[in-house]
PDB file of N, CA and C in Angstrom:
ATOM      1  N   UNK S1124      23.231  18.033   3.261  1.00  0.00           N
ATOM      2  CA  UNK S1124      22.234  17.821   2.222  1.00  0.00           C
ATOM      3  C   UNK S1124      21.473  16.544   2.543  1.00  0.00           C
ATOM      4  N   UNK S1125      20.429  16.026   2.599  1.00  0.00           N
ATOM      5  CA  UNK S1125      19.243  15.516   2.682  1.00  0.00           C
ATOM      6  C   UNK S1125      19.227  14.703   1.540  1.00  0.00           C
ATOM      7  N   UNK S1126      19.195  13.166   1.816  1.00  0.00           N
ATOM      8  CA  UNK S1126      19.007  12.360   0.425  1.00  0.00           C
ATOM      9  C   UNK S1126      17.845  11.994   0.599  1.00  0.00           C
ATOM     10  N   UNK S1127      17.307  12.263  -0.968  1.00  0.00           N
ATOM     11  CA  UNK S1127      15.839  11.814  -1.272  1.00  0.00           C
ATOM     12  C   UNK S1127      15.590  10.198  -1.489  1.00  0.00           C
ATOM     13  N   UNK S1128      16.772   9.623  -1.602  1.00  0.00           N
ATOM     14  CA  UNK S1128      16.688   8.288  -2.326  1.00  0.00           C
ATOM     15  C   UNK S1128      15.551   7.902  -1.080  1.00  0.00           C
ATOM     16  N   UNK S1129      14.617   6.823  -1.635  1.00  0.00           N
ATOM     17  CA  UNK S1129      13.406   6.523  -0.677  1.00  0.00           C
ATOM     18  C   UNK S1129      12.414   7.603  -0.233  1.00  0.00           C
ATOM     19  N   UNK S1130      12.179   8.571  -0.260  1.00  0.00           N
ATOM     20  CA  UNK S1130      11.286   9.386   0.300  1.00  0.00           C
ATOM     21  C   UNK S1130      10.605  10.032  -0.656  1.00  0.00           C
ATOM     22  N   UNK S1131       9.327  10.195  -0.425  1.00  0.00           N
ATOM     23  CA  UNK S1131       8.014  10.420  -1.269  1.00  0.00           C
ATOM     24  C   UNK S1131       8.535  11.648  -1.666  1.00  0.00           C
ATOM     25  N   UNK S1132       7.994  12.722  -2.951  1.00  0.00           N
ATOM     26  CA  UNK S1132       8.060  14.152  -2.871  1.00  0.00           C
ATOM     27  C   UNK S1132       7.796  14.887  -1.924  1.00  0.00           C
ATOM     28  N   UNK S1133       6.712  15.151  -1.317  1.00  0.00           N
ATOM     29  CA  UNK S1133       6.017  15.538  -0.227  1.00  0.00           C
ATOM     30  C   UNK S1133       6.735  15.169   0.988  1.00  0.00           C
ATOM     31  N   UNK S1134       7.023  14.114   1.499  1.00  0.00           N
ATOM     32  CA  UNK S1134       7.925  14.462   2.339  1.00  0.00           C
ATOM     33  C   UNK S1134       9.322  14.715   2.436  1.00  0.00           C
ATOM     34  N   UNK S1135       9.861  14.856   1.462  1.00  0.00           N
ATOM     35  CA  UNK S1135      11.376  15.625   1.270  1.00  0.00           C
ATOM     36  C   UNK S1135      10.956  17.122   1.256  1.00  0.00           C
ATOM     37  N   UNK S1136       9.676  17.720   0.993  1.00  0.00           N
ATOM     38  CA  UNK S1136       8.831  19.317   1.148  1.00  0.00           C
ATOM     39  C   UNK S1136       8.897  19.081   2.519  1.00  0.00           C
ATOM     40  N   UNK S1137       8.286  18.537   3.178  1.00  0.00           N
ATOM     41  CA  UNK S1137       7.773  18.742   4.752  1.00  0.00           C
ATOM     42  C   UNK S1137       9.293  18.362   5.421  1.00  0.00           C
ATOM     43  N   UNK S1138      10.368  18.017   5.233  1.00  0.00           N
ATOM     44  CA  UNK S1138      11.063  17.908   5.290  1.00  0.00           C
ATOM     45  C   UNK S1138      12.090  19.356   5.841  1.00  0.00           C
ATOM     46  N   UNK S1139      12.029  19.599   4.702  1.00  0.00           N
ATOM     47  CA  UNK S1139      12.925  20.848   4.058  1.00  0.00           C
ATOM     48  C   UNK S1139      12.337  22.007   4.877  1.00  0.00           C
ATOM     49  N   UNK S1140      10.964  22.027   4.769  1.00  0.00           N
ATOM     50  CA  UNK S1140      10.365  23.102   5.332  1.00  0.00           C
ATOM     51  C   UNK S1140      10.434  23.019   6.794  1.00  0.00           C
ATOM     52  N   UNK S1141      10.397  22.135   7.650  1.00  0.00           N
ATOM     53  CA  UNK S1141      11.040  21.677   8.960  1.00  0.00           C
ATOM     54  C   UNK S1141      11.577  22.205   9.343  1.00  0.00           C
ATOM     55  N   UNK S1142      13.445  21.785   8.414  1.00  0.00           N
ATOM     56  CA  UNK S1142      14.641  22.653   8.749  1.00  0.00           C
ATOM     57  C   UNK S1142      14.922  24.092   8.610  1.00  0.00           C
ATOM     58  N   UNK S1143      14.587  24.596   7.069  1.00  0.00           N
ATOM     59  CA  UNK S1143      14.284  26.121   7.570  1.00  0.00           C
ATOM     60  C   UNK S1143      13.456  26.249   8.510  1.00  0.00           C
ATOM     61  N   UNK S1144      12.293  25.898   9.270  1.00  0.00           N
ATOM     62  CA  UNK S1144      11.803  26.373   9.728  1.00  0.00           C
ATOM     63  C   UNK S1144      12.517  26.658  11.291  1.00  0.00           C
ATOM     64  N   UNK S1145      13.493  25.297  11.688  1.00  0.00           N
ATOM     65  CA  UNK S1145      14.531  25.406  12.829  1.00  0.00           C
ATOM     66  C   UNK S1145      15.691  26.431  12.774  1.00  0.00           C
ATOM     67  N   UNK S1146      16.293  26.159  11.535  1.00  0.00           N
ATOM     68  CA  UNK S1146      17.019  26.945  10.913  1.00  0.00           C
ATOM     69  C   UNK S1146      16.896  28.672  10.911  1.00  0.00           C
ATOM     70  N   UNK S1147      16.029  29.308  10.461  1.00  0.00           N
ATOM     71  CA  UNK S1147      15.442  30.809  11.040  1.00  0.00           C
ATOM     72  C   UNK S1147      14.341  31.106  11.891  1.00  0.00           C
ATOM     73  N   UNK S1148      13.887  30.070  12.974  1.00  0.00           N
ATOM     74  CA  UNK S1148      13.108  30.175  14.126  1.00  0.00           C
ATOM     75  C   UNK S1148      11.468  30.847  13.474  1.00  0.00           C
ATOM     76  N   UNK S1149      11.171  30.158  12.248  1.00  0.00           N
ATOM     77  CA  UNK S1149       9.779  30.538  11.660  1.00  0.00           C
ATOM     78  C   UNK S1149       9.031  29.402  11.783  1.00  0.00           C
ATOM     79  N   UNK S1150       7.953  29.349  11.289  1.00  0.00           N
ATOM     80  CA  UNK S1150       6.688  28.473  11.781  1.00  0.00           C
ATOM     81  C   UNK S1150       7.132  27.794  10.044  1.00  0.00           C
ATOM     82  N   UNK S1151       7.034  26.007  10.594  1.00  0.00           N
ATOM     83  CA  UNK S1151       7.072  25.599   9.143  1.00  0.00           C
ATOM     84  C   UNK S1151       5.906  25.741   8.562  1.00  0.00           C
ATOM     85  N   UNK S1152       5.810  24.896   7.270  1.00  0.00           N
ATOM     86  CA  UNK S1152       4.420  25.021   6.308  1.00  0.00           C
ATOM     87  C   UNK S1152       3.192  24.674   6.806  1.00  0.00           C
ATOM     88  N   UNK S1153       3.775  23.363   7.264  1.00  0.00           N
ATOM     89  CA  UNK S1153       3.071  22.037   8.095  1.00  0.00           C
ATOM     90  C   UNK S1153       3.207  22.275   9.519  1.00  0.00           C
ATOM     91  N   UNK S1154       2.002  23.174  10.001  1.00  0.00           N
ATOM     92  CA  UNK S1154       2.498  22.685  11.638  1.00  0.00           C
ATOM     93  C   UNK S1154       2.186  21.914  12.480  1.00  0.00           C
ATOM     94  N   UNK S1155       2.460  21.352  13.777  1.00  0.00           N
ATOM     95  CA  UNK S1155       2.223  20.304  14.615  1.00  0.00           C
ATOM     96  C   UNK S1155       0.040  20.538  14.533  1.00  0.00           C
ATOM     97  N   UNK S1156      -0.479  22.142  14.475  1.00  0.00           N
ATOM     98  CA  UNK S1156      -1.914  22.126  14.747  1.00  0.00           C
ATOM     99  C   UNK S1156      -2.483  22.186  13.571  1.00  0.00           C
ATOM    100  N   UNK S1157      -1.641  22.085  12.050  1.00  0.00           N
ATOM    101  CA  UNK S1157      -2.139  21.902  11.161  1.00  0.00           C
ATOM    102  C   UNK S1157      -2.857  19.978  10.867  1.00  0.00           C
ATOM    103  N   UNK S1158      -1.530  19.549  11.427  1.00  0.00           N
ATOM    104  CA  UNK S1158      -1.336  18.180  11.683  1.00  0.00           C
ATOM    105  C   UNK S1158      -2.574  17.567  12.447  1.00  0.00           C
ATOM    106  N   UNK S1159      -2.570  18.078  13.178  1.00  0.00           N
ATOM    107  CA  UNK S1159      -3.204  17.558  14.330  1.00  0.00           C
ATOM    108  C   UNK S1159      -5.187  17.629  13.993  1.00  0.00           C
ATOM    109  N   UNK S1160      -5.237  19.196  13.310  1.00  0.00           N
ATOM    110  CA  UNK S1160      -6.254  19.034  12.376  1.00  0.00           C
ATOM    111  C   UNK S1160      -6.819  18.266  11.520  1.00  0.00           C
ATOM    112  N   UNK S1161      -5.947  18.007  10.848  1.00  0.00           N
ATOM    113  CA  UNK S1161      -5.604  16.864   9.817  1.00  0.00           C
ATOM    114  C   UNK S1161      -6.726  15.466   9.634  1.00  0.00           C
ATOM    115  N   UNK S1162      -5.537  15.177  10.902  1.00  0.00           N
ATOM    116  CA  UNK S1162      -5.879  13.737  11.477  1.00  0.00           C
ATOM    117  C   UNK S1162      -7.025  13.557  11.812  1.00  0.00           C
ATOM    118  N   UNK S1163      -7.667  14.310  12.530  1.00  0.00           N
ATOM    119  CA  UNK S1163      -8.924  14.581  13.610  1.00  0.00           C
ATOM    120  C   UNK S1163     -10.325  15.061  12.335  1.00  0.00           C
ATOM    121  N   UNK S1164      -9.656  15.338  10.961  1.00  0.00           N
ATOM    122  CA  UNK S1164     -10.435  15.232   9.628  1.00  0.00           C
ATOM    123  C   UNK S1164     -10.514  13.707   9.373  1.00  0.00           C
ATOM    124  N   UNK S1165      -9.205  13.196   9.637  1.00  0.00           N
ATOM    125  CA  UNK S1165      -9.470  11.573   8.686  1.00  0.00           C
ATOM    126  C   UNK S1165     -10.690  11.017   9.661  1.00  0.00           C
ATOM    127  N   UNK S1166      -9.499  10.860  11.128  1.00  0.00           N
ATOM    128  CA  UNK S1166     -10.450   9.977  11.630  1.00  0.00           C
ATOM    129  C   UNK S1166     -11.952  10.157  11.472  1.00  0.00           C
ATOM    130  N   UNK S1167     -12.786  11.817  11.311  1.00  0.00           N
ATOM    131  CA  UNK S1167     -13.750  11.419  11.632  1.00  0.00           C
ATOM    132  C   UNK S1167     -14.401  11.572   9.918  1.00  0.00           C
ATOM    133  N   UNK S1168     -13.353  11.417   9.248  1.00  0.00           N
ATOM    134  CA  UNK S1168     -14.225  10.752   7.405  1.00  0.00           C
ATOM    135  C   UNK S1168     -14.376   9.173   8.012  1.00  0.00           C
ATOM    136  N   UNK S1169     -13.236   8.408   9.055  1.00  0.00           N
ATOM    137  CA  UNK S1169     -13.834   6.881   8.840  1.00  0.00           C
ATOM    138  C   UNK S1169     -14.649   6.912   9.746  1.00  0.00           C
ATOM    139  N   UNK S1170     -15.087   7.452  10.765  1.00  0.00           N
ATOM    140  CA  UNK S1170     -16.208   6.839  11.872  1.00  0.00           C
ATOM    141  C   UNK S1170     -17.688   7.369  11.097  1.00  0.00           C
ATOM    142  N   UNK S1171     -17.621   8.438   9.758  1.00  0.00           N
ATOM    143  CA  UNK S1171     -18.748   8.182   9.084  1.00  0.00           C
ATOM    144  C   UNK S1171     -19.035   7.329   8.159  1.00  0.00           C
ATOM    145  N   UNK S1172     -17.853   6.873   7.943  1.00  0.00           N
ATOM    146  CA  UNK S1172     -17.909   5.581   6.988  1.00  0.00           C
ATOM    147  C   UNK S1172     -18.509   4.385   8.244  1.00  0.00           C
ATOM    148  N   UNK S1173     -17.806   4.271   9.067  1.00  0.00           N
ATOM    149  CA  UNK S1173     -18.354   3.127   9.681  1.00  0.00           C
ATOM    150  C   UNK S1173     -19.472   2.760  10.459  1.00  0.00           C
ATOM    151  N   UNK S1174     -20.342   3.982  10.501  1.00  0.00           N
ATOM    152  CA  UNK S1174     -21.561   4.691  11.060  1.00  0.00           C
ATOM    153  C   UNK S1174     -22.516   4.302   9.899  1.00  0.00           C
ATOM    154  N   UNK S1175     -22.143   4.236   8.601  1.00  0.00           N
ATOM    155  CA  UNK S1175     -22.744   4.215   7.861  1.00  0.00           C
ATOM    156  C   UNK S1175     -23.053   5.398   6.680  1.00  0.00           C
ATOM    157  N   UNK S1176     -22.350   6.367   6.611  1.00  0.00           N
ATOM    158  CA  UNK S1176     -22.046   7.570   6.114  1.00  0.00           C
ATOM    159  C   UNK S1176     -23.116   8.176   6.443  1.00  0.00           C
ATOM    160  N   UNK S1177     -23.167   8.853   7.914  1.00  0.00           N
ATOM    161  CA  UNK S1177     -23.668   9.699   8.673  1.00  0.00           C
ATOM    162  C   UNK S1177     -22.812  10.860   9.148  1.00  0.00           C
ATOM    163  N   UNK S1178     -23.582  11.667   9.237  1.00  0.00           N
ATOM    164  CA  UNK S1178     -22.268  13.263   9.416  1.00  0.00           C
ATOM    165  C   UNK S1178     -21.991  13.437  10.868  1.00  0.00           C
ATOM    166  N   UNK S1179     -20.541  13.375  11.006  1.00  0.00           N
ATOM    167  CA  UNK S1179     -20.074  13.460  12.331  1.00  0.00           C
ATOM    168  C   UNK S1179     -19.295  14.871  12.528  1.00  0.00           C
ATOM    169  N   UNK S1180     -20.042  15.161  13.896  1.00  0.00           N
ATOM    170  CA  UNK S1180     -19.766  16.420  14.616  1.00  0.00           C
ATOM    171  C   UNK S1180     -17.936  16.670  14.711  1.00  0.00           C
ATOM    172  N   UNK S1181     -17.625  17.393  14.667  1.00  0.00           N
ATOM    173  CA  UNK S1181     -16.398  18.279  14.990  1.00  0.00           C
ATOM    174  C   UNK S1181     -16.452  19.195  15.933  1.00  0.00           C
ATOM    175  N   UNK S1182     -15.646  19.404  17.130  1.00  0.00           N
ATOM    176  CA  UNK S1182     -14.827  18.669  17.039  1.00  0.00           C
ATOM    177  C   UNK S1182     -14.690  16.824  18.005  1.00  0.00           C
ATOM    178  N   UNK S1183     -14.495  16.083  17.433  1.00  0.00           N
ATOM    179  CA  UNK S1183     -14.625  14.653  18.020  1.00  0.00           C
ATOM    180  C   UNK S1183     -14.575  14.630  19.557  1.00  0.00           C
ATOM    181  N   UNK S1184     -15.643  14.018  19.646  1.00  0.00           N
ATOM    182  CA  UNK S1184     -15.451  14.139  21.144  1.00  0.00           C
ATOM    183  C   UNK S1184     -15.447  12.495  21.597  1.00  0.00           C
ATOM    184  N   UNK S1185     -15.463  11.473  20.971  1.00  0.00           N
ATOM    185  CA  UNK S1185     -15.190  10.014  20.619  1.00  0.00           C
ATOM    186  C   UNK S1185     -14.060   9.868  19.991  1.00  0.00           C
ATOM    187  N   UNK S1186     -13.097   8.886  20.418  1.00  0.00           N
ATOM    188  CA  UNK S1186     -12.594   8.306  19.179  1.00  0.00           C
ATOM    189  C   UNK S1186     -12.327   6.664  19.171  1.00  0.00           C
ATOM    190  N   UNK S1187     -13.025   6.151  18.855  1.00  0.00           N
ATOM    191  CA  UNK S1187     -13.046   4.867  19.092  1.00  0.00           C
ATOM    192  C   UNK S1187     -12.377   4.093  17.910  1.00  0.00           C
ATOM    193  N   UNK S1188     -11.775   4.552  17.660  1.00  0.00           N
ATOM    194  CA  UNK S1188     -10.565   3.836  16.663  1.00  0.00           C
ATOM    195  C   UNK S1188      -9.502   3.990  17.688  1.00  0.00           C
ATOM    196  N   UNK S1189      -8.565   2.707  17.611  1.00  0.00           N
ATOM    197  CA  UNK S1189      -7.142   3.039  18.586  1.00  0.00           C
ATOM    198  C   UNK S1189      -6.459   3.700  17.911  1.00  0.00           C
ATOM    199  N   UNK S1190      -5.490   4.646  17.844  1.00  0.00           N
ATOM    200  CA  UNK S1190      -4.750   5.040  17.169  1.00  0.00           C
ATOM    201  C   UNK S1190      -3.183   4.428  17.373  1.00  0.00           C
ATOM    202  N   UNK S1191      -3.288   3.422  16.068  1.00  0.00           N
ATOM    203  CA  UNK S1191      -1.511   2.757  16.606  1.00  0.00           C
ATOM    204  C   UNK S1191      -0.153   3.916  15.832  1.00  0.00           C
ATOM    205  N   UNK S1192       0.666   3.896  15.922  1.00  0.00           N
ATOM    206  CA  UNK S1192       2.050   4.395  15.794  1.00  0.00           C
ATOM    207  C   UNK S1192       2.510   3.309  15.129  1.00  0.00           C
ATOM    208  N   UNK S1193       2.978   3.404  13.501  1.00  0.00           N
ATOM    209  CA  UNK S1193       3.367   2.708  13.048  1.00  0.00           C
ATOM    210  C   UNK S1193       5.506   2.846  13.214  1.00  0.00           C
ATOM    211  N   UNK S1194       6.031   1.854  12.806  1.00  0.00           N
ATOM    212  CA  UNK S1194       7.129   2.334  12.909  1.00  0.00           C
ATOM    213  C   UNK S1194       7.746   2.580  11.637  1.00  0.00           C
ATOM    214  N   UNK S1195       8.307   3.347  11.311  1.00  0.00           N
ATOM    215  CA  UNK S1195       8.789   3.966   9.614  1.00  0.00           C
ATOM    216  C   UNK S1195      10.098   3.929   9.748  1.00  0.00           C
ATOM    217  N   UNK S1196      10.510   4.295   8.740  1.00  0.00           N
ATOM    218  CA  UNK S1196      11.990   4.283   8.410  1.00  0.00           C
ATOM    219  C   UNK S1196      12.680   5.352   7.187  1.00  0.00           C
ATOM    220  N   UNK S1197      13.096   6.274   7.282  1.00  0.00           N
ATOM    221  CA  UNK S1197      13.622   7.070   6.442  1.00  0.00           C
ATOM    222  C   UNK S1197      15.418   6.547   6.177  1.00  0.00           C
ATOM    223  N   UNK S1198      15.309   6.868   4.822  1.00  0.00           N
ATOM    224  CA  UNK S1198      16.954   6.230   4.386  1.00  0.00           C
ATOM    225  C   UNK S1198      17.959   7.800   3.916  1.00  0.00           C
ATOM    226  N   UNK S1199      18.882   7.490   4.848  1.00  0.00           N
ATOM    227  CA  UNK S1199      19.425   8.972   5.206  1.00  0.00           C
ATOM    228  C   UNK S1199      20.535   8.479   4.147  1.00  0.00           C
ATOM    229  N   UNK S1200      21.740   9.547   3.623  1.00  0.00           N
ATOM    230  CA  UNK S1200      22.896   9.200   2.760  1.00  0.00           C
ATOM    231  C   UNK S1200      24.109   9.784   3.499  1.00  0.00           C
ATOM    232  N   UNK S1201      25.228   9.311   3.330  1.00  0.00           N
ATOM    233  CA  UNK S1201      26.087   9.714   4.167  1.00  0.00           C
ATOM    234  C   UNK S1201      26.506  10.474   3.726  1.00  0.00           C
TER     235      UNK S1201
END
């Protein structure tokens, strides 16, 4: 069982849906190209913000933001 203590709603969902998804070899909710979509939405809501809110093409063919990797921490229960 999976302790929620510390973890948002949403990711105890993306979570869960993960493991079934390893668990009976199905595609989770969230997938790696949903994800990946995602992101490639934010970044290019800020490069129109920083453009000056001008409409930017999809799919990005710039990305001049670095993209750092933050480091996180999930609190597991024994």
């Amino acid at each position: 069982v999976l302790c929620t203590r510390g973890i948002f709603e949403s990711d105890h969902r993306y979570i869960e849906s993960l493991l079934d998804a390893i668990e009976n070899g199905i595609e989770p909710r969230a997938s790696g190209d949903n994800g990946r979509k995602t992101l490639e939405i934010t970044i290019a809501l800020r490069e129109s913000h920083r453009r000056g809110h001008i409409p930017v093409q999809l799919p990005l063919e710039d990305r001049p933001q670095t993209i750092v990797l933050a480091h996180g921490s999930l609190t597991w229960c024994d």
